[in-house]
GROMACS .gro file of C-alpha atoms in nm:
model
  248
    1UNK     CA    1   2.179 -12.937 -27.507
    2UNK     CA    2   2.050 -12.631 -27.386
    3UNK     CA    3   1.721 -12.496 -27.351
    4UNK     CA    4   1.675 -12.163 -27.266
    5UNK     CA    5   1.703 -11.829 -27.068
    6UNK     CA    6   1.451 -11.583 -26.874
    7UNK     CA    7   1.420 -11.286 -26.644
    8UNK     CA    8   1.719 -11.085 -26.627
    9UNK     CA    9   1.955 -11.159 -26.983
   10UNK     CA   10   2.286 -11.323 -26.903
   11UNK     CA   11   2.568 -11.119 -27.018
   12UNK     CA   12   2.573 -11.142 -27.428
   13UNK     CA   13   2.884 -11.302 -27.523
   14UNK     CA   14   3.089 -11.178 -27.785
   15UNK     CA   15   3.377 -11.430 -27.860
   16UNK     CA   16   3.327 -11.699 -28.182
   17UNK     CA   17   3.139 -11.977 -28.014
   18UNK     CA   18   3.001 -11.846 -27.769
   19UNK     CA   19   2.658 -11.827 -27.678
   20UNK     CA   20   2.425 -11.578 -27.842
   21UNK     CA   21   2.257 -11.311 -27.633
   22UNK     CA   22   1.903 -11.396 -27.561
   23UNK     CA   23   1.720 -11.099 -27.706
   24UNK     CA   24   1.851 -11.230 -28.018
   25UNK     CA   25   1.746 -11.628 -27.966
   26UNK     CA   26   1.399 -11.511 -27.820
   27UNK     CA   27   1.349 -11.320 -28.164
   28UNK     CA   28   1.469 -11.665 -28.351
   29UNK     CA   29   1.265 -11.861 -28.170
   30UNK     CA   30   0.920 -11.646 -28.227
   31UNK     CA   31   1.066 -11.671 -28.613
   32UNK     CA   32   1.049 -12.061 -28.593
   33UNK     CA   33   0.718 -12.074 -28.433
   34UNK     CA   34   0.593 -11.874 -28.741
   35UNK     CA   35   0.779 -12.111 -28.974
   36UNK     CA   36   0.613 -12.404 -28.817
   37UNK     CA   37   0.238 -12.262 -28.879
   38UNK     CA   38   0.238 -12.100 -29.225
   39UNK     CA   39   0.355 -12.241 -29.565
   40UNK     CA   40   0.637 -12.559 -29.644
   41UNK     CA   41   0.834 -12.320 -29.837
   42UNK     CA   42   0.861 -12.064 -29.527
   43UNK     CA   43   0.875 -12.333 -29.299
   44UNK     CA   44   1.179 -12.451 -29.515
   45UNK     CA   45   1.326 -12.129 -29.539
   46UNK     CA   46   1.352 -12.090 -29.171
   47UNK     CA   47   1.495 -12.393 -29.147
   48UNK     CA   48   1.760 -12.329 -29.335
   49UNK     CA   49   1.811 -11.972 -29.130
   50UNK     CA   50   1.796 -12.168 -28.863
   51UNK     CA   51   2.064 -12.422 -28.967
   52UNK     CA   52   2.298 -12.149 -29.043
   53UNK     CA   53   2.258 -11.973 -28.702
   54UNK     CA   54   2.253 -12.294 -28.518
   55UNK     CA   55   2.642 -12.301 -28.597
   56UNK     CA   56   2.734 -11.979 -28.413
   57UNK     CA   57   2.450 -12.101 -28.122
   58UNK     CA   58   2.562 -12.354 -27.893
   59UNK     CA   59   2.329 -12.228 -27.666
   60UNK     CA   60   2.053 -12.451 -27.820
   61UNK     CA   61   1.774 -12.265 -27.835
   62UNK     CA   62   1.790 -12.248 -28.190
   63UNK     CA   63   1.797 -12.626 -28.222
   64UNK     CA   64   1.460 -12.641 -27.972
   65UNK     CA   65   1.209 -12.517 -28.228
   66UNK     CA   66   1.031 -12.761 -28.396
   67UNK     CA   67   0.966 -12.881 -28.764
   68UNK     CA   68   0.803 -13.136 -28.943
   69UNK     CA   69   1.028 -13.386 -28.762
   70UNK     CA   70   0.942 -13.273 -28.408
   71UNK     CA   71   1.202 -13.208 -28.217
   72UNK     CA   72   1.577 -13.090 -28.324
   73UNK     CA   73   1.902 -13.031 -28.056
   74UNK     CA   74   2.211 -12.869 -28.093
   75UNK     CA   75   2.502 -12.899 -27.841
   76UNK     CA   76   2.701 -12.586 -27.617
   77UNK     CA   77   3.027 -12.738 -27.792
   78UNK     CA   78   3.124 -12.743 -28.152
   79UNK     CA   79   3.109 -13.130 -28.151
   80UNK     CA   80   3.012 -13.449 -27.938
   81UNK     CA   81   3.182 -13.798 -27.948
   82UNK     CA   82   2.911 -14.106 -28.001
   83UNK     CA   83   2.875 -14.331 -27.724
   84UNK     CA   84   2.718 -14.680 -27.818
   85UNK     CA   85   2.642 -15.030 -27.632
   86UNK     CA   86   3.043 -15.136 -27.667
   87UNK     CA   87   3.173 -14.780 -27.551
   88UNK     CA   88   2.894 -14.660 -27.315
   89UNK     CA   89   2.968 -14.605 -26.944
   90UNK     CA   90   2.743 -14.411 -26.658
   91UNK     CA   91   2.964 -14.362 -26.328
   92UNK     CA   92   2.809 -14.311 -26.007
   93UNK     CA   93   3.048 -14.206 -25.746
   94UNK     CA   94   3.087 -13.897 -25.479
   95UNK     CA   95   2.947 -13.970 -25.122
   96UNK     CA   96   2.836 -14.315 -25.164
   97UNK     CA   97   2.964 -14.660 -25.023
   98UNK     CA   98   2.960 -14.786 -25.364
   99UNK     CA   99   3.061 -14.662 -25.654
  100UNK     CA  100   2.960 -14.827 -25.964
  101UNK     CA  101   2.964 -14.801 -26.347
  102UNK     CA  102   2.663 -14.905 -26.533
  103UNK     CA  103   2.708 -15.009 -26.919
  104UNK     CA  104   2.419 -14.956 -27.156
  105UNK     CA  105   2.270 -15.337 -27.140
  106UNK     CA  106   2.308 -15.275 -26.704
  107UNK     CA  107   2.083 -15.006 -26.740
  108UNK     CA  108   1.849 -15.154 -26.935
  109UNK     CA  109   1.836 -15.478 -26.729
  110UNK     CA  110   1.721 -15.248 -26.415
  111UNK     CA  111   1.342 -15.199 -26.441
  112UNK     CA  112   1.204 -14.932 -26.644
  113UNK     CA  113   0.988 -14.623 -26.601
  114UNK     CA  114   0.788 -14.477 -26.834
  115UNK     CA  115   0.666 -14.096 -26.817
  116UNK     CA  116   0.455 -13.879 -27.096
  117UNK     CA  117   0.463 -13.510 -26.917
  118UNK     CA  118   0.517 -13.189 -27.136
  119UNK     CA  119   0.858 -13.117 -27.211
  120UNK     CA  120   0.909 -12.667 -27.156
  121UNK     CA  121   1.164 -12.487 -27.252
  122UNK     CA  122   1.193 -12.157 -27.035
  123UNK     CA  123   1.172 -11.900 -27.358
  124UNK     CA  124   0.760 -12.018 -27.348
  125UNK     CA  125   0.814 -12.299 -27.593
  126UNK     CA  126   0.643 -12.643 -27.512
  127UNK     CA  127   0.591 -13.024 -27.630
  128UNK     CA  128   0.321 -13.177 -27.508
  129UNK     CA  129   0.276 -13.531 -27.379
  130UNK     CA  130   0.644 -13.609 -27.492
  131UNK     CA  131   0.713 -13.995 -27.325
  132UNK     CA  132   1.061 -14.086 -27.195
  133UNK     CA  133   1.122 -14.412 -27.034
  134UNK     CA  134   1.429 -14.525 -26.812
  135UNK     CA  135   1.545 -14.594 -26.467
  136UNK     CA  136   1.448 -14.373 -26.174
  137UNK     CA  137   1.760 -14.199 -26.084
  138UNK     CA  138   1.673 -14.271 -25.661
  139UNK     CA  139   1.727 -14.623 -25.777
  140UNK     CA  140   2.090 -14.585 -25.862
  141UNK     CA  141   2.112 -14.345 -25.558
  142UNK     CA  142   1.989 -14.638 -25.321
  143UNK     CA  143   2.245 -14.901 -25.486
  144UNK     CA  144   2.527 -14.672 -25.453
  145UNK     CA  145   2.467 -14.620 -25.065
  146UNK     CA  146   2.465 -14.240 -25.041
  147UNK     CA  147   2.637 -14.152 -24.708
  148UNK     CA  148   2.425 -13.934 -24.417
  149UNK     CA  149   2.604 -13.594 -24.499
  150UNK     CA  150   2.529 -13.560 -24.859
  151UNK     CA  151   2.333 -13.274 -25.009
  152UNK     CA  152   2.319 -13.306 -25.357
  153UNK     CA  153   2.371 -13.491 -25.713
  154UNK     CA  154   2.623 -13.323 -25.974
  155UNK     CA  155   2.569 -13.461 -26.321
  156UNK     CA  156   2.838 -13.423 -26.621
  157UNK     CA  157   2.851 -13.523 -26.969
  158UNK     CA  158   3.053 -13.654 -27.253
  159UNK     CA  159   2.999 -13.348 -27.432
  160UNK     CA  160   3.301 -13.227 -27.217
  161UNK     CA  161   3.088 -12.929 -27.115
  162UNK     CA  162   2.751 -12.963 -26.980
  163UNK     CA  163   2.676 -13.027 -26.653
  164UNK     CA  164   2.389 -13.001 -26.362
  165UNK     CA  165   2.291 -13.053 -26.030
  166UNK     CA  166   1.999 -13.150 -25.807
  167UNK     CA  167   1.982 -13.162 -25.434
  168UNK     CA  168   1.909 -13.520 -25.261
  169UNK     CA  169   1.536 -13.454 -25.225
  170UNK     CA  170   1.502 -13.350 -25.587
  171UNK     CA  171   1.691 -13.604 -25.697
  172UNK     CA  172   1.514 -13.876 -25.529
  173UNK     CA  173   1.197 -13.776 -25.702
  174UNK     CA  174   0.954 -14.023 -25.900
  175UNK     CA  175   0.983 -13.799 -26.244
  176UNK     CA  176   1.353 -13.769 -26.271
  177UNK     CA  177   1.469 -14.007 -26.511
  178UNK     CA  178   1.793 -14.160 -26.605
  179UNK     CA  179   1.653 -14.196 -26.963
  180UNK     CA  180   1.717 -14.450 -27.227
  181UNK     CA  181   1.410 -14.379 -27.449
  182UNK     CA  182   1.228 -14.089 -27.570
  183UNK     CA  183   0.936 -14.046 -27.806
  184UNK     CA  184   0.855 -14.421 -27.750
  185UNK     CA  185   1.246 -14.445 -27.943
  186UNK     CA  186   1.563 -14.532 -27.833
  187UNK     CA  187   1.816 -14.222 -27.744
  188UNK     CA  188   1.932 -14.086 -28.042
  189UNK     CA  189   2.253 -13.891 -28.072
  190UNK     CA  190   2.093 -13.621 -28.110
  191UNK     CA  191   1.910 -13.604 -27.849
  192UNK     CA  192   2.148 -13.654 -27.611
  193UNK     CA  193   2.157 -14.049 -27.595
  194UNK     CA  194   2.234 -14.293 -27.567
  195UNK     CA  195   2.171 -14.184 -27.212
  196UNK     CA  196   2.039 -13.825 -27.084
  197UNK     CA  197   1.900 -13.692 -26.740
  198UNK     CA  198   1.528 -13.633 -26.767
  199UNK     CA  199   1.403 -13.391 -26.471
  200UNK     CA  200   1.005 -13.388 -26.569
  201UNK     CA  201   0.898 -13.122 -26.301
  202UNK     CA  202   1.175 -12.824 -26.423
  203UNK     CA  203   1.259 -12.664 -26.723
  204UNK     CA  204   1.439 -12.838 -27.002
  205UNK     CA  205   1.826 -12.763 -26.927
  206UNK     CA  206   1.835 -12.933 -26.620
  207UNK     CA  207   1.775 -13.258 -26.849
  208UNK     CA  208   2.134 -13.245 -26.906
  209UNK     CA  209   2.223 -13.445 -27.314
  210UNK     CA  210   2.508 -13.725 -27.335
  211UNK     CA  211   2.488 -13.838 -26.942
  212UNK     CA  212   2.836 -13.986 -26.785
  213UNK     CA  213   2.915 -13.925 -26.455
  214UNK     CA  214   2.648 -13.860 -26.140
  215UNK     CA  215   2.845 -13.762 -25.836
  216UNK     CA  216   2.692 -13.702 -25.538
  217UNK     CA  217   2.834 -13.430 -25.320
  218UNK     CA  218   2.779 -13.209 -24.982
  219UNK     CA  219   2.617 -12.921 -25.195
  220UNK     CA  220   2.475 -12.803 -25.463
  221UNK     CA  221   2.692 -12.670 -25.764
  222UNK     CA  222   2.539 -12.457 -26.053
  223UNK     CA  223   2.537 -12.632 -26.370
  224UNK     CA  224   2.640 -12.464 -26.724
  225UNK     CA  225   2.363 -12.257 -26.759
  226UNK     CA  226   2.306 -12.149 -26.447
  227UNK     CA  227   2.651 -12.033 -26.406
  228UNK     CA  228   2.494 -11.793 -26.717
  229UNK     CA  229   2.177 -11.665 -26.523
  230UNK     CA  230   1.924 -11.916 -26.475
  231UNK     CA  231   1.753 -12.032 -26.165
  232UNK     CA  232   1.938 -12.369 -26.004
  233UNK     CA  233   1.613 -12.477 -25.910
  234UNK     CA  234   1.425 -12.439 -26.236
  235UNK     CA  235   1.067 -12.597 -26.147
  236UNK     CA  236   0.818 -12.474 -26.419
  237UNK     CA  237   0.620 -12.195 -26.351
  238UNK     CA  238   0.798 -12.106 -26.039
  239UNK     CA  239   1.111 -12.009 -26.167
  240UNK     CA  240   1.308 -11.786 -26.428
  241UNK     CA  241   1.018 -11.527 -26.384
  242UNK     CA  242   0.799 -11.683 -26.572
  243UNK     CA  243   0.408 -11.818 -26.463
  244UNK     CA  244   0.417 -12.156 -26.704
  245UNK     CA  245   0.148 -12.423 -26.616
  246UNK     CA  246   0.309 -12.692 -26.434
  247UNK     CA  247   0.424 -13.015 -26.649
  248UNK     CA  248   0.250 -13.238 -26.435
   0.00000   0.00000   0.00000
């Protein structure tokens, strides 16, 4: 699930399946934008460029503009098995006294949170008042008993790729999600369900797709894209060069 790049351009990678440079998805992106505001038939048209670049851009960004639908996600690897109620499973383990694993119906039995904050992608593009609902991820912290020297929270994914990381204090936040719901809808494939990370403060790819595992650990390890350039800590409009309003 990937969002986005800023200040200086990762390296442009060359090999099939590999992420596009970002001079090239920050000219798609403006192209989409134009799509969205001007005629069906352009709109359409774009779409289908779109759809056609989206399969040499697991980056993402492609798959972040959005259409008469709202929003639409591609993944950083070529596919993504389905998880469901029967097959789902969330680990918590790492520095903690006890490690758990949480089915779908155990994480919908905890109690809920709901937040509507604007979701930002770091190339400039934004949904406003987008609400996702779940459990607060310092609840699952607290009920795994993490242990006096940790530092940090390493999340990974069943895409077999993705993954992200939060220090303690981050992670213990209010507005960081383990998210069930989004758009008032349950998790979609698509969009990274049935369970996803949801950091509200920060810039969309540190609300890692396709959840598993949340380990906690001594320090903080860059995730997938910010072993490509980003910022680890990604809080909007203080990070990536860029001077975004707060999603507060």
């Amino acid at each position: 699930m990937k969002p986005e790049p800023t200040e200086p351009d990762p390296p442009e990678e060359k090999a099939a399946g590999r992420p596009l440079g970002r001079r090239v998805l920050l000219g798609t992106l403006g192209l989409g934008a134009l799509g969205v505001v001007t005629a069906p038939a352009l709109q359409k048209g774009m779409e289908g460029f779109l759809g056609a670049v989206s399969g040499k851009d697991p980056t993402g960004l492609t798959g972040l503009l959005p259409n008469g639908g709202g929003f639409r996600y591609y993944s950083v690897t070529a596919s993504v098995p389905n998880k469901n109620a029967e097959n789902y499973r969330l680990t918590v383990d790492g520095l903690v006294d006890k490690p758990a694993s949480y089915t779908l119906a155990d994480l919908r039995a905890l109690p809920q949170t709901r937040l509507v904050k604007d979701v930002q992608c770091v190339t400039g593009w934004r949904v406003p008042g987008t609400p996702f609902e779940g459990v607060r991820l310092s609840r699952l912290l607290d009920a795994a008993g993490v242990r006096a020297k940790a530092g940090a929270v390493r999340f990974t994914c069943f895409d077999g790729a993705y993954t992200e990381s939060l220090t303690i204090e981050q992670a213990r936040r209010s507005d960081i999600l383990v998210a069930l719901r989004m758009q008032d809808k349950p998790l979609g494939h698509d969009h990274g369900g049935p369970v996803r990370l949801y950091v509200a403060p920060m810039y969309f790819y540190k609300s890692a797709k396709w959840l598993s595992g949340i380990t906690v650990t001594e320090h903080v390890k860059p995730g997938y894209w910010e072993d490509r350039g980003y910022d680890v800590d990604a809080w909007v409009g203080k990070s990536n060069g860029r001077d975004d309003d707060p999603t507060s």
